[in-house]
JSON list of C-alpha atoms in Angstrom, two decimals:
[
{"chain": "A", "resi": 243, "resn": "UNK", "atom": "CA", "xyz": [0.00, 0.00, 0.00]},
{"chain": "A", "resi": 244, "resn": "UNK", "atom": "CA", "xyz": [2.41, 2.00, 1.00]},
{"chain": "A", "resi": 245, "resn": "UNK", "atom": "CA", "xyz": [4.51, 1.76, -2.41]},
{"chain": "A", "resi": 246, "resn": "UNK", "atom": "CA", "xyz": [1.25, 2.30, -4.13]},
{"chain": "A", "resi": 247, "resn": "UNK", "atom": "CA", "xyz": [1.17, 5.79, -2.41]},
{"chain": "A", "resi": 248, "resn": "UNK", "atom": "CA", "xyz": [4.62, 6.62, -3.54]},
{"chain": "A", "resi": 249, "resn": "UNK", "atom": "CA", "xyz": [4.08, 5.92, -7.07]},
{"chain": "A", "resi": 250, "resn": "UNK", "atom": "CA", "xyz": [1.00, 8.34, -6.91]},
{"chain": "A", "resi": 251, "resn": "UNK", "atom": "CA", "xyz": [3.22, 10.68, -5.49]},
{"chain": "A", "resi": 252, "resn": "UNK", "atom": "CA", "xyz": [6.25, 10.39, -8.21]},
{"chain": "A", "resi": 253, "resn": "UNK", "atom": "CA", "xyz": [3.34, 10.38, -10.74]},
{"chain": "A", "resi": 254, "resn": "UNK", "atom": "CA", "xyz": [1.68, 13.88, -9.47]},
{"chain": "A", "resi": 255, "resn": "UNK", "atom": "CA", "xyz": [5.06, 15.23, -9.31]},
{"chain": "A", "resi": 256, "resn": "UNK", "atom": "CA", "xyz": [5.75, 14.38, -12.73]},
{"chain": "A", "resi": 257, "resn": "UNK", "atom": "CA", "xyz": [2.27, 15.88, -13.66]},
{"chain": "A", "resi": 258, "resn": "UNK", "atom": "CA", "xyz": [2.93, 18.80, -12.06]},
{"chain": "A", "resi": 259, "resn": "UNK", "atom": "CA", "xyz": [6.49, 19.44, -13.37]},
{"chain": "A", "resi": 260, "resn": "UNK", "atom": "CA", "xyz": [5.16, 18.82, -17.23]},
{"chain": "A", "resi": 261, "resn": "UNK", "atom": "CA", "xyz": [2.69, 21.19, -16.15]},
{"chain": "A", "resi": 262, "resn": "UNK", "atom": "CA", "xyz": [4.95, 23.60, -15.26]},
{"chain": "A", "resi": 263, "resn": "UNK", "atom": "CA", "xyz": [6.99, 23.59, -18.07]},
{"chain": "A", "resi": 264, "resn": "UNK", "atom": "CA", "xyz": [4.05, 23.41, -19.94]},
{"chain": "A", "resi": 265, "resn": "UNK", "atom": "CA", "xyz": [2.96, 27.06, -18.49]},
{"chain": "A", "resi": 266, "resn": "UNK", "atom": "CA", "xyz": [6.30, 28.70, -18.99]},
{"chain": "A", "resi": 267, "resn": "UNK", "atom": "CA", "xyz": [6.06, 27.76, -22.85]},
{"chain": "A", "resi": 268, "resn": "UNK", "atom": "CA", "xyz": [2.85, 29.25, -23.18]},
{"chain": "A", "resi": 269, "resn": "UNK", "atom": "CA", "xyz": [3.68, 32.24, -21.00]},
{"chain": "A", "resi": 270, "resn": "UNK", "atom": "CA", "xyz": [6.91, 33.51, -23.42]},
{"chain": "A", "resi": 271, "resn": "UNK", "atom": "CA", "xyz": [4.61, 33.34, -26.81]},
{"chain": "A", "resi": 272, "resn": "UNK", "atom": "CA", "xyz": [3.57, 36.33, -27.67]},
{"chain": "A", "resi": 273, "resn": "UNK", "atom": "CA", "xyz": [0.22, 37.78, -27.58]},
{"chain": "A", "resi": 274, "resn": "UNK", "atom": "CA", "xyz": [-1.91, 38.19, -30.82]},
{"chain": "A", "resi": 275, "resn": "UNK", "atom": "CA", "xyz": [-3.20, 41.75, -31.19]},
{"chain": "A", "resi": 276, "resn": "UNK", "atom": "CA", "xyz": [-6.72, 42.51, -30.47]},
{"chain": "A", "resi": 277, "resn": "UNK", "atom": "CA", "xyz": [-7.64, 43.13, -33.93]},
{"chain": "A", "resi": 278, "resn": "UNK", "atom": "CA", "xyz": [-6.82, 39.93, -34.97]},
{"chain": "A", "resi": 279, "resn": "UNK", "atom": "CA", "xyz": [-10.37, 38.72, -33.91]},
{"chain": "A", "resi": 280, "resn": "UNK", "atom": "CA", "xyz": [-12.87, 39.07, -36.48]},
{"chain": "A", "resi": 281, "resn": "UNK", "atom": "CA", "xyz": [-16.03, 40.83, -35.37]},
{"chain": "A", "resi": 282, "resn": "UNK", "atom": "CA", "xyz": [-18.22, 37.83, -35.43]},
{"chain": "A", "resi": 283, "resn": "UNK", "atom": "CA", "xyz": [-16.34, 35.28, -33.43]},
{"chain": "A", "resi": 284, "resn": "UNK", "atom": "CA", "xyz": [-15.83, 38.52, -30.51]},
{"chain": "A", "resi": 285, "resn": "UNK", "atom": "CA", "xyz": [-17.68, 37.48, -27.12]},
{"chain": "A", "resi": 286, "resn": "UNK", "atom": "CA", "xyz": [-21.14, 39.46, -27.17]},
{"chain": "A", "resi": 287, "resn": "UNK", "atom": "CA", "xyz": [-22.07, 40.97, -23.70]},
{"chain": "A", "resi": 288, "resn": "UNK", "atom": "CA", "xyz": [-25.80, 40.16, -23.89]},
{"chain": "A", "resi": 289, "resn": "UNK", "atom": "CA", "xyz": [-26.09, 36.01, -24.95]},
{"chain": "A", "resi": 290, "resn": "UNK", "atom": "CA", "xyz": [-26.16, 33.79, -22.16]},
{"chain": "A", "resi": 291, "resn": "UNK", "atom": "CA", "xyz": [-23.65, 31.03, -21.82]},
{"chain": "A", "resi": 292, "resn": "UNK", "atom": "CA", "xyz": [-25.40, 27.63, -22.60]},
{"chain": "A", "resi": 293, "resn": "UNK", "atom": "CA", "xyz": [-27.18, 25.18, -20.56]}
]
């Protein structure tokens, strides 16, 4: 049981660490400019999200 526990452990760690690295990659792309997004695919204030 107790072995079990540890390999949960190593495995979360390992999650977490892609994870992480993961994040930093995403973080140093640059950001698209706002007017990249055509008017029809922008996020309208008044619809409702659906059900």
């Amino acid at each position: 049981m107790i072995t079990g526990l540890l390999w949960c452990l190593a495995v979360l760690a390992g999650q977490l660490w892609l994870l992480h690295l993961v994040d930093r990659r995403v973080a140093s792309m640059p950001r698209l400019p706002p007017e990249d997004i055509p008017p029809s695919e922008a996020p309208r204030g008044g619809a409702s999200p659906p059900a």
